[in-house]
Short mmCIF file of C-alpha atoms and ligand atoms in Angstrom, two decimals:
data_model
loop_
_atom_site.label_atom_id
_atom_site.label_comp_id
_atom_site.label_asym_id
_atom_site.label_seq_id
_atom_site.Cartn_x
_atom_site.Cartn_y
_atom_site.Cartn_z
CA MET R 880 -59.20 245.63 -141.80
CA SER R 881 -58.84 241.97 -142.63
CA ALA R 882 -61.64 239.40 -142.64
CA PRO R 883 -62.63 238.39 -139.10
CA ALA R 884 -60.86 235.52 -137.44
CA PHE R 885 -63.94 233.34 -137.21
CA THR R 886 -64.62 233.65 -140.94
CA ARG R 887 -61.02 232.82 -141.64
CA SER R 888 -61.09 229.86 -139.29
CA ALA R 889 -64.46 228.68 -140.61
CA THR R 890 -62.95 228.74 -144.06
CA ARG R 891 -59.87 226.92 -142.83
CA ALA R 892 -62.01 224.32 -141.06
CA ALA R 893 -64.18 223.80 -144.12
CA LEU R 894 -61.12 223.44 -146.35
CA ARG R 895 -59.53 221.05 -143.88
CA ALA R 896 -62.70 218.95 -143.79
CA ALA R 897 -62.73 218.96 -147.58
CA ALA R 898 -59.14 217.77 -147.79
CA GLN R 899 -59.74 215.06 -145.20
CA ALA R 900 -62.98 213.75 -146.67
CA SER R 901 -62.28 210.24 -147.83
CA LYS R 902 -65.10 209.72 -150.30
CA PRO R 903 -64.84 211.74 -153.52
CA GLN R 904 -68.54 212.64 -153.24
CA LEU R 905 -68.11 214.00 -149.73
CA ARG R 906 -64.89 215.76 -150.72
CA SER R 907 -66.68 217.66 -153.43
CA LEU R 908 -69.51 218.49 -151.00
CA SER R 909 -66.96 219.78 -148.50
CA LEU R 910 -65.23 221.85 -151.15
CA LEU R 911 -68.59 223.27 -152.10
CA ALA R 912 -69.21 224.18 -148.46
CA ALA R 913 -65.73 225.71 -148.19
CA ARG R 914 -66.33 227.76 -151.29
CA ASN R 915 -69.65 228.94 -149.87
CA VAL R 916 -67.87 230.14 -146.74
CA VAL R 917 -65.32 231.96 -148.90
CA ARG R 918 -68.09 233.47 -150.99
CA ALA R 919 -69.99 234.56 -147.91
CA ALA R 920 -66.87 236.13 -146.43
CA ALA R 921 -65.60 237.96 -149.47
CA PRO R 922 -68.15 240.74 -149.94
CA ALA R 923 -68.48 241.26 -146.18
CA ALA R 924 -64.90 242.40 -145.65
CA PRO R 925 -65.35 246.19 -146.04
CA ARG R 926 -68.15 246.23 -143.45
CA PHE R 927 -65.77 245.26 -140.65
CA ALA R 928 -64.42 248.78 -140.28
CA ALA R 929 -65.75 249.51 -136.77
CA PRO R 930 -65.50 253.02 -135.32
CA ALA R 931 -62.14 253.41 -133.59
CA SER R 932 -63.87 254.49 -130.36
CA VAL R 933 -65.62 251.13 -129.98
CA ARG R 934 -63.06 248.43 -129.56
CA GLY R 935 -63.61 244.94 -130.65
CA TYR R 936 -66.88 244.89 -132.45
CA LYS R 937 -67.64 244.06 -135.99
CA THR R 938 -70.89 244.64 -137.77
CA LEU R 939 -71.80 241.47 -139.55
CA ASP R 940 -74.54 240.79 -142.01
CA PHE R 941 -76.86 238.06 -140.73
CA ALA R 942 -78.87 237.20 -143.81
CA GLY R 943 -79.62 240.84 -144.49
CA THR R 944 -79.79 242.11 -140.90
CA LYS R 945 -76.71 243.87 -139.61
CA GLU R 946 -75.71 243.01 -136.06
CA LYS R 947 -72.74 243.73 -133.83
CA VAL R 948 -70.45 240.93 -132.80
CA TYR R 949 -67.65 241.35 -130.27
CA SER R 950 -64.76 238.98 -130.67
CA ARG R 951 -62.39 237.64 -128.03
CA ASP R 952 -59.30 238.41 -130.12
CA GLU R 953 -59.92 242.07 -129.34
CA TYR R 954 -59.95 241.47 -125.56
CA PRO R 955 -56.55 240.01 -124.69
CA LEU R 956 -55.95 238.80 -121.16
CA GLU R 957 -53.57 241.65 -120.26
CA GLN R 958 -56.28 244.11 -121.22
CA LEU R 959 -58.83 242.26 -119.06
CA HIS R 960 -56.40 242.31 -116.12
CA GLU R 961 -55.97 246.04 -116.54
CA TYR R 962 -59.72 246.59 -116.91
CA PHE R 963 -60.61 244.60 -113.79
CA LYS R 964 -57.58 245.52 -111.68
CA ASN R 965 -59.74 247.08 -108.95
CA ASP R 966 -62.54 244.54 -109.08
CA THR R 967 -63.52 241.49 -107.12
CA PHE R 968 -65.91 239.16 -108.92
CA ALA R 969 -68.31 237.70 -106.37
CA LEU R 970 -69.90 234.65 -107.87
CA LEU R 971 -73.13 234.03 -105.97
CA GLY R 972 -74.27 230.46 -106.60
CA TYR R 973 -72.31 227.52 -107.88
CA GLY R 974 -74.52 225.59 -110.27
CA SER R 975 -73.59 224.82 -113.84
CA GLN R 976 -72.81 228.46 -114.70
CA GLY R 977 -71.09 229.22 -111.40
CA HIS R 978 -68.77 226.30 -112.02
CA GLY R 979 -67.97 227.24 -115.64
CA GLN R 980 -67.72 231.00 -115.27
CA GLY R 981 -65.98 230.81 -111.89
CA LEU R 982 -63.24 228.41 -112.95
CA ASN R 983 -62.66 230.36 -116.16
CA LEU R 984 -62.33 233.63 -114.24
CA ARG R 985 -59.95 231.94 -111.84
CA ASP R 986 -57.84 230.44 -114.63
CA ASN R 987 -57.80 233.86 -116.29
CA GLY R 988 -56.06 235.14 -113.17
CA LEU R 989 -58.86 237.50 -112.15
CA ASN R 990 -59.82 238.20 -108.59
CA VAL R 991 -62.82 235.95 -107.98
CA ILE R 992 -64.59 234.62 -104.92
CA VAL R 993 -67.57 232.29 -104.57
CA GLY R 994 -70.58 232.75 -102.32
CA VAL R 995 -72.97 229.89 -101.62
CA ARG R 996 -75.02 228.73 -98.69
CA LYS R 997 -72.81 226.87 -96.30
CA ASP R 998 -72.94 223.10 -96.27
CA GLY R 999 -75.26 222.84 -99.27
CA GLU R 1000 -74.49 220.76 -102.34
CA SER R 1001 -72.82 223.75 -104.05
CA TRP R 1002 -70.55 224.35 -101.07
CA ARG R 1003 -69.35 220.77 -101.37
CA GLN R 1004 -68.86 221.07 -105.14
CA ALA R 1005 -66.98 224.34 -104.82
CA ILE R 1006 -64.55 222.72 -102.37
CA GLU R 1007 -64.13 219.84 -104.78
CA ASP R 1008 -63.18 222.38 -107.47
CA GLY R 1009 -60.50 223.83 -105.24
CA TRP R 1010 -62.25 226.85 -103.72
CA VAL R 1011 -61.07 227.32 -100.15
CA PRO R 1012 -63.43 228.33 -97.30
CA GLY R 1013 -62.36 231.65 -95.81
CA LYS R 1014 -60.00 232.36 -98.70
CA ASN R 1015 -62.15 232.46 -101.79
CA LEU R 1016 -65.26 230.56 -100.68
CA PHE R 1017 -67.76 232.33 -98.44
CA SER R 1018 -71.42 232.54 -97.54
CA VAL R 1019 -73.53 234.45 -100.06
CA GLU R 1020 -73.68 237.47 -97.75
CA GLU R 1021 -69.93 237.59 -97.11
CA ALA R 1022 -69.12 237.27 -100.79
CA ALA R 1023 -71.65 239.94 -101.67
CA THR R 1024 -70.00 242.27 -99.15
CA LYS R 1025 -66.53 241.71 -100.54
CA GLY R 1026 -67.38 241.75 -104.25
CA THR R 1027 -67.56 244.75 -106.55
CA ILE R 1028 -69.17 242.80 -109.38
CA LEU R 1029 -72.04 240.80 -107.89
CA MET R 1030 -72.68 237.89 -110.21
CA ASN R 1031 -76.09 236.56 -109.39
CA LEU R 1032 -75.78 232.95 -110.49
CA LEU R 1033 -78.16 231.51 -107.94
CA SER R 1034 -80.99 229.55 -109.48
CA ASP R 1035 -83.59 231.89 -110.97
CA ALA R 1036 -85.98 230.82 -108.21
CA ALA R 1037 -83.41 231.57 -105.50
CA GLN R 1038 -82.64 234.96 -107.04
CA SER R 1039 -86.22 235.85 -106.22
CA THR R 1040 -86.41 234.49 -102.66
CA THR R 1041 -83.01 235.84 -101.63
CA TRP R 1042 -83.54 239.28 -103.14
CA PRO R 1043 -84.88 240.96 -99.96
CA GLU R 1044 -81.61 239.99 -98.24
CA LEU R 1045 -79.26 240.31 -101.17
CA SER R 1046 -80.51 243.70 -102.31
CA LYS R 1047 -78.91 245.20 -99.17
CA PHE R 1048 -75.50 244.50 -100.72
CA VAL R 1049 -76.34 245.99 -104.08
CA VAL R 1050 -75.08 249.49 -103.38
CA LYS R 1051 -73.72 252.37 -105.41
CA GLY R 1052 -70.37 251.62 -107.03
CA LYS R 1053 -71.11 247.92 -107.47
CA THR R 1054 -72.24 246.23 -110.63
CA LEU R 1055 -75.12 243.78 -110.58
CA TYR R 1056 -74.64 240.98 -113.09
CA PHE R 1057 -76.90 238.15 -114.21
CA SER R 1058 -76.65 235.43 -116.83
CA HIS R 1059 -80.34 235.69 -117.63
CA GLY R 1060 -82.95 238.39 -118.05
CA PHE R 1061 -85.37 236.39 -115.88
CA SER R 1062 -85.29 238.20 -112.54
CA CYS R 1063 -85.37 241.78 -113.81
CA VAL R 1064 -87.81 241.33 -116.68
CA PHE R 1065 -90.33 239.33 -114.66
CA HIS R 1066 -89.95 241.63 -111.66
CA LYS R 1067 -93.68 241.41 -110.90
CA GLU R 1068 -93.25 237.69 -110.34
CA THR R 1069 -89.73 237.75 -108.85
CA GLY R 1070 -89.78 240.97 -106.85
CA VAL R 1071 -86.27 241.79 -108.12
CA ILE R 1072 -86.12 245.55 -108.63
CA PRO R 1073 -82.51 246.76 -108.56
CA PRO R 1074 -81.72 250.09 -106.94
CA LYS R 1075 -81.54 252.93 -109.45
CA ASP R 1076 -77.89 253.80 -108.82
CA VAL R 1077 -76.12 250.63 -109.97
CA ASP R 1078 -75.31 249.28 -113.39
CA VAL R 1079 -77.32 246.14 -114.11
CA ILE R 1080 -76.03 243.96 -116.91
CA LEU R 1081 -76.08 240.42 -118.18
CA ALA R 1082 -73.79 238.09 -120.04
CA ALA R 1083 -75.62 234.92 -120.89
CA PRO R 1084 -73.60 232.07 -122.35
CA LYS R 1085 -75.68 230.33 -125.00
CA GLY R 1086 -74.94 226.88 -123.76
CA SER R 1087 -74.49 224.81 -120.66
CA GLY R 1088 -72.02 225.95 -118.01
CA ARG R 1089 -70.27 222.65 -118.63
CA THR R 1090 -69.63 223.77 -122.23
CA VAL R 1091 -68.54 227.21 -121.02
CA ARG R 1092 -65.79 225.34 -119.21
CA THR R 1093 -64.82 222.74 -121.81
CA LEU R 1094 -64.64 225.24 -124.69
CA PHE R 1095 -62.48 227.52 -122.56
CA LYS R 1096 -60.15 224.65 -121.73
CA GLU R 1097 -59.87 223.85 -125.42
CA GLY R 1098 -58.76 227.44 -126.03
CA ARG R 1099 -62.04 228.32 -127.69
CA GLY R 1100 -65.03 230.19 -126.33
CA ILE R 1101 -68.78 229.93 -126.14
CA ASN R 1102 -71.19 232.35 -127.86
CA SER R 1103 -72.80 234.68 -125.34
CA SER R 1104 -75.39 237.44 -125.32
CA VAL R 1105 -74.89 240.68 -123.46
CA ALA R 1106 -77.47 243.25 -122.43
CA VAL R 1107 -77.86 246.31 -120.27
CA PHE R 1108 -80.83 246.78 -117.95
CA GLN R 1109 -79.55 249.91 -116.24
CA ASP R 1110 -76.61 252.09 -117.22
CA VAL R 1111 -75.67 254.52 -114.49
CA THR R 1112 -71.98 254.91 -115.23
CA GLY R 1113 -72.13 255.04 -119.01
CA GLU R 1114 -69.83 252.04 -118.93
CA ALA R 1115 -72.41 249.29 -118.53
CA LEU R 1116 -72.24 247.79 -122.02
CA ASN R 1117 -68.47 247.86 -122.18
CA ARG R 1118 -68.35 246.24 -118.76
CA ALA R 1119 -70.79 243.53 -119.82
CA VAL R 1120 -68.69 242.71 -122.89
CA ASN R 1121 -65.48 242.62 -120.86
CA ILE R 1122 -67.07 240.32 -118.29
CA ALA R 1123 -68.44 238.10 -121.04
CA MET R 1124 -64.90 237.72 -122.37
CA ALA R 1125 -63.48 237.18 -118.88
CA VAL R 1126 -65.87 234.30 -118.15
CA GLY R 1127 -64.90 232.51 -121.34
CA SER R 1128 -66.89 233.77 -124.31
CA GLY R 1129 -65.55 233.67 -127.84
CA TYR R 1130 -68.09 235.84 -129.61
CA VAL R 1131 -70.57 238.12 -127.93
CA TYR R 1132 -73.87 239.34 -129.34
CA GLU R 1133 -75.94 242.28 -128.13
CA THR R 1134 -79.51 241.86 -127.00
CA THR R 1135 -81.89 243.22 -124.37
CA PHE R 1136 -82.88 241.65 -121.05
CA GLU R 1137 -86.35 241.04 -122.37
CA LYS R 1138 -85.31 239.47 -125.65
CA GLU R 1139 -82.75 237.30 -123.85
CA VAL R 1140 -85.20 235.84 -121.37
CA TYR R 1141 -87.99 235.31 -123.88
CA SER R 1142 -85.75 233.55 -126.38
CA ASP R 1143 -83.92 231.54 -123.74
CA LEU R 1144 -87.00 230.20 -121.94
CA TYR R 1145 -88.60 229.48 -125.30
CA GLY R 1146 -85.58 227.73 -126.83
CA GLU R 1147 -84.86 225.45 -123.90
CA ARG R 1148 -88.50 224.37 -123.66
CA GLY R 1149 -88.56 223.95 -127.43
CA VAL R 1150 -85.99 222.47 -129.77
CA LEU R 1151 -83.08 222.49 -127.32
CA MET R 1152 -84.55 220.29 -124.62
CA GLY R 1153 -88.32 219.75 -124.36
CA GLY R 1154 -88.96 219.60 -128.08
CA ILE R 1155 -86.18 217.20 -128.89
CA GLN R 1156 -87.09 214.78 -126.13
CA GLY R 1157 -90.73 214.85 -127.25
CA MET R 1158 -89.82 214.34 -130.90
CA PHE R 1159 -87.35 211.52 -130.23
CA LYS R 1160 -89.86 209.79 -127.98
CA ALA R 1161 -92.74 210.04 -130.43
CA GLN R 1162 -90.65 208.62 -133.29
CA TYR R 1163 -89.28 205.82 -131.10
CA GLU R 1164 -92.73 204.82 -129.83
CA VAL R 1165 -94.15 204.44 -133.32
CA LEU R 1166 -91.21 202.28 -134.38
CA ARG R 1167 -91.66 200.06 -131.34
CA LYS R 1168 -95.41 199.77 -131.89
CA ASN R 1169 -94.67 198.57 -135.40
CA GLY R 1170 -92.48 195.75 -134.21
CA HIS R 1171 -89.01 197.26 -134.51
CA SER R 1172 -86.46 196.10 -131.99
CA PRO R 1173 -85.31 198.52 -129.28
CA SER R 1174 -81.83 198.83 -130.80
CA GLU R 1175 -83.21 199.52 -134.26
CA ALA R 1176 -85.65 202.09 -132.92
CA PHE R 1177 -82.94 203.83 -130.92
CA ASN R 1178 -80.30 203.75 -133.65
CA GLU R 1179 -82.73 205.13 -136.23
CA THR R 1180 -83.92 207.86 -133.89
CA CYS R 1181 -81.24 209.08 -131.54
CA GLU R 1182 -77.89 207.53 -132.30
CA GLU R 1183 -77.80 208.33 -136.01
CA ALA R 1184 -79.11 211.83 -135.31
CA LEU R 1185 -76.58 212.65 -132.64
CA MET R 1186 -73.55 210.86 -133.97
CA SER R 1187 -73.89 211.36 -137.70
CA LEU R 1188 -76.49 213.74 -139.07
CA PHE R 1189 -76.84 216.52 -136.47
CA PRO R 1190 -73.08 217.15 -136.28
CA LEU R 1191 -73.16 217.67 -140.06
CA ILE R 1192 -75.84 220.34 -139.61
CA GLY R 1193 -73.72 221.91 -136.88
CA GLU R 1194 -70.61 221.97 -139.02
CA HIS R 1195 -71.96 222.98 -142.40
CA GLY R 1196 -75.71 223.62 -142.31
CA MET R 1197 -78.94 221.77 -143.05
CA ASP R 1198 -78.47 221.76 -146.81
CA TYR R 1199 -75.09 220.11 -146.40
CA MET R 1200 -76.58 217.35 -144.25
CA TYR R 1201 -79.33 216.79 -146.81
CA LYS R 1202 -76.73 216.59 -149.59
CA ALA R 1203 -74.66 214.14 -147.57
CA CYS R 1204 -77.65 211.77 -147.43
CA SER R 1205 -79.15 209.66 -150.19
CA THR R 1206 -81.39 211.10 -152.85
CA THR R 1207 -84.12 208.82 -151.44
CA ALA R 1208 -83.72 210.33 -147.98
CA ARG R 1209 -83.60 213.81 -149.42
CA ARG R 1210 -86.87 213.37 -151.33
CA GLY R 1211 -88.76 212.20 -148.26
CA ALA R 1212 -87.23 214.71 -145.88
CA LEU R 1213 -87.98 217.60 -148.25
CA ASP R 1214 -91.59 216.44 -148.50
CA TRP R 1215 -92.10 215.85 -144.78
CA ALA R 1216 -90.30 218.90 -143.33
CA PRO R 1217 -93.24 221.25 -144.04
CA GLU R 1218 -95.61 218.72 -142.42
CA PHE R 1219 -93.57 218.82 -139.23
CA GLU R 1220 -93.34 222.59 -139.38
CA LYS R 1221 -97.11 222.88 -139.69
CA ALA R 1222 -97.74 220.44 -136.86
CA ASN R 1223 -95.25 222.18 -134.59
CA LEU R 1224 -96.08 225.80 -135.30
CA PRO R 1225 -99.13 226.03 -133.04
CA VAL R 1226 -97.21 224.37 -130.21
CA PHE R 1227 -94.38 226.87 -130.56
CA GLU R 1228 -96.87 229.74 -130.67
CA ARG R 1229 -98.52 228.51 -127.50
CA LEU R 1230 -95.14 228.11 -125.88
CA TYR R 1231 -93.96 231.63 -126.77
CA GLU R 1232 -97.16 233.07 -125.32
CA SER R 1233 -96.72 231.03 -122.16
CA VAL R 1234 -93.23 232.53 -121.83
CA ARG R 1235 -94.33 236.08 -122.55
CA ASN R 1236 -97.30 236.09 -120.19
CA GLY R 1237 -95.20 234.83 -117.28
CA THR R 1238 -96.76 231.37 -116.95
CA GLU R 1239 -93.36 229.70 -117.44
CA THR R 1240 -91.77 232.06 -114.95
CA ARG R 1241 -94.37 231.39 -112.27
CA ARG R 1242 -93.96 227.67 -112.78
CA ALA R 1243 -90.15 227.84 -112.54
CA LEU R 1244 -90.37 229.96 -109.38
CA GLU R 1245 -92.89 227.74 -107.69
CA PHE R 1246 -91.03 224.55 -108.47
CA GLY R 1247 -87.52 225.90 -107.91
CA ASN R 1248 -88.44 227.21 -104.48
CA ARG R 1249 -89.62 223.89 -103.13
CA LYS R 1250 -87.39 222.72 -100.32
CA ASP R 1251 -86.72 219.42 -102.03
CA TYR R 1252 -86.30 220.93 -105.53
CA ARG R 1253 -83.16 218.92 -106.27
CA GLU R 1254 -84.75 215.57 -105.36
CA GLN R 1255 -87.90 216.43 -107.29
CA TYR R 1256 -85.97 217.33 -110.42
CA ASP R 1257 -83.84 214.23 -110.04
CA LYS R 1258 -86.97 212.12 -109.78
CA GLU R 1259 -88.28 213.42 -113.09
CA THR R 1260 -84.99 213.26 -114.96
CA ASP R 1261 -84.40 209.77 -113.56
CA ALA R 1262 -87.79 208.85 -115.02
CA ILE R 1263 -86.49 209.95 -118.45
CA ALA R 1264 -83.36 207.86 -117.95
CA ASP R 1265 -85.69 205.00 -117.11
CA GLN R 1266 -87.64 205.23 -120.37
CA GLU R 1267 -86.92 202.26 -122.57
CA MET R 1268 -85.46 204.54 -125.26
CA TRP R 1269 -82.75 205.92 -122.99
CA ARG R 1270 -82.06 202.60 -121.30
CA VAL R 1271 -81.34 201.31 -124.79
CA GLY R 1272 -79.21 204.41 -125.34
CA HIS R 1273 -77.06 203.44 -122.40
CA VAL R 1274 -76.20 200.13 -124.07
CA VAL R 1275 -75.75 201.64 -127.54
CA ARG R 1276 -73.37 204.32 -126.24
CA ALA R 1277 -71.23 201.65 -124.63
CA LEU R 1278 -70.77 200.12 -128.07
CA ARG R 1279 -69.42 203.26 -129.71
CA PRO R 1280 -66.02 202.65 -131.28
CA ASP R 1281 -64.21 204.88 -128.79
CA ARG R 1282 -65.51 202.97 -125.77
CA ALA R 1283 -66.40 199.62 -127.23
CA GLY R 1284 -67.91 197.39 -124.65
CA LYS R 1285 -66.40 199.26 -121.71
CA ALA R 1286 -69.67 199.86 -119.94
CA LEU R 1287 -71.10 196.43 -120.63
N1 NDP S 1342 -77.31 226.09 -116.54
C1 NDP S 1342 -76.83 226.79 -117.53
O1 NDP S 1342 -75.96 226.31 -118.23
C2 NDP S 1342 -77.30 228.18 -117.81
C3 NDP S 1342 -77.85 228.95 -116.80
N2 NDP S 1342 -78.09 230.26 -117.01
C4 NDP S 1342 -78.59 231.09 -115.93
O2 NDP S 1342 -77.55 231.18 -114.94
C5 NDP S 1342 -78.13 231.28 -113.63
C6 NDP S 1342 -77.62 230.15 -112.75
O3 NDP S 1342 -78.07 228.93 -113.29
P1 NDP S 1342 -77.35 227.53 -112.99
O4 NDP S 1342 -75.89 227.72 -112.98
O5 NDP S 1342 -77.94 226.56 -113.93
O6 NDP S 1342 -77.74 227.22 -111.52
P2 NDP S 1342 -79.01 226.46 -110.89
O7 NDP S 1342 -80.28 226.95 -111.48
O8 NDP S 1342 -78.75 225.01 -110.96
O9 NDP S 1342 -78.89 227.02 -109.41
C7 NDP S 1342 -77.99 226.48 -108.56
C8 NDP S 1342 -77.50 227.40 -107.47
O10 NDP S 1342 -78.57 228.06 -106.79
C9 NDP S 1342 -78.40 227.80 -105.38
N3 NDP S 1342 -79.69 227.86 -104.70
C10 NDP S 1342 -80.84 227.25 -105.05
N4 NDP S 1342 -81.82 227.54 -104.18
C11 NDP S 1342 -81.25 228.37 -103.24
C12 NDP S 1342 -81.73 229.05 -102.10
N5 NDP S 1342 -83.00 228.96 -101.73
N6 NDP S 1342 -80.85 229.82 -101.40
C13 NDP S 1342 -79.56 229.94 -101.78
N7 NDP S 1342 -79.06 229.33 -102.85
C14 NDP S 1342 -79.88 228.56 -103.57
C15 NDP S 1342 -77.78 226.43 -105.32
O11 NDP S 1342 -77.18 226.23 -104.09
P3 NDP S 1342 -77.36 224.83 -103.28
O12 NDP S 1342 -76.45 223.85 -103.94
O13 NDP S 1342 -76.92 225.18 -101.92
O14 NDP S 1342 -78.80 224.42 -103.42
C16 NDP S 1342 -76.80 226.54 -106.48
O15 NDP S 1342 -75.60 227.18 -106.09
C17 NDP S 1342 -79.64 231.27 -113.86
O16 NDP S 1342 -80.05 232.61 -114.00
C18 NDP S 1342 -79.78 230.53 -115.18
O17 NDP S 1342 -80.99 230.78 -115.85
C19 NDP S 1342 -77.74 230.87 -118.19
C20 NDP S 1342 -77.19 230.15 -119.22
C21 NDP S 1342 -77.07 228.72 -119.14
C1 X2X S 1343 -77.90 225.91 -121.13
C2 X2X S 1343 -78.83 227.03 -121.36
O1 X2X S 1343 -78.49 228.00 -122.02
C3 X2X S 1343 -80.20 226.89 -120.89
C4 X2X S 1343 -80.72 225.63 -121.55
O2 X2X S 1343 -80.93 227.99 -121.33
C5 X2X S 1343 -80.31 226.77 -119.39
O3 X2X S 1343 -79.64 225.88 -118.80
O4 X2X S 1343 -81.07 227.52 -118.78
MG1 MG S 1344 -79.83 229.34 -122.54
MG1 MG S 1345 -82.02 228.97 -119.81
#
């Protein structure tokens, strides 16, 4: 078997970047990175011989730990059509994931309907996206009756409050699907205990539903996790992988419900969202207190991170970003990184415990079930937008070369 597509394309991308790099120094860095990709790929090739009975997975070596990865190339659209020919996907909820997964399923030509509470915000958004009431847009109950794969994409809080009603539709022969381990793992808090005679699976895109959609439209796919909570038919895992591909995944990793929810709640509160906002804000505040102008404080904190340095980490790794910066920067960053690690470690430990012991779950349920949850969330996120740092960001973004001055 040949090297996997993503290794080949990573190599191609790295080589392309190397060829395009204008500065000789960067070109040699890029070539180094490209060679590293080639080196990493070369010895791995023989391990890709997956058992013939299990389609589409490769066992890859993640820094010494072998893990399975399913790749979209092995799940062509015709095969998905055949696999789901007797199924109706009932997408319950139309938030960020409902939007991304639903439109991807629809564009993939699969039989999909949406169920949301009538006349809510999601109902309006679904209509805006071309779902038609009575044709493929229904109430949650109607959609749950019609669907064979019940995709519970209501908010995690709503999954809990609606369960007494919704569980009536979760009957033998149907598949219960989530994009999070939340409801099943924290069943003591949520009350969600699926009946014993249905497959219960998850496919959790590791990114925003908006990205699920944009990557799909670009002909790529998001990374997703899959897991099985209950396997009655013996087909649960295969079904989860097929659904993950159908909703727009590129590569799919196996996990468990528990590991998925712990890591997800932890990551989003940490580096992905809470941590980064806290870190940006702290750095910005100190700059401002020391007399730096708002634009300087913002540029040196957020703009340079997001537009220049973080994309380099994303493309080629942390070492590459370090090497692409000055020796002066490298010295200081190498010295200070352990300081930040030490300062952050206890916070991350406290956070993980707060996830594991259900504190985060109880908080999300309590808040998400308030009648005015949307307004309350908006109030708090608007307060972030109103921080000086992000008001400055608004102006700085308008000055980016691709939209120079447009928003001013
Ligand atoms: N956001 C993301 O990108 C990701 C989300 N997930 C998971 O996917 C699932 C869906 O999340 P997401 O797409 O963000 O959606 P949200 O958490 O934003 O939930 C929105 C949906 O829940 C509905 N809803 C909320 N309260 C109620 C209620 N009391 N009764 C009926 N419907 C209600 C909303 O309808 P209405 O408009 O009528 O209020 C809306 O359709 C969750 O399990 C989440 O953890 C997984 C990966 C990433
Ligand atoms: C986008 C995502 O994967 C998150 C951050 O975990 C979520 O929205 O819950
Ligand atoms: Mg997530
Ligand atoms: Mg999440």
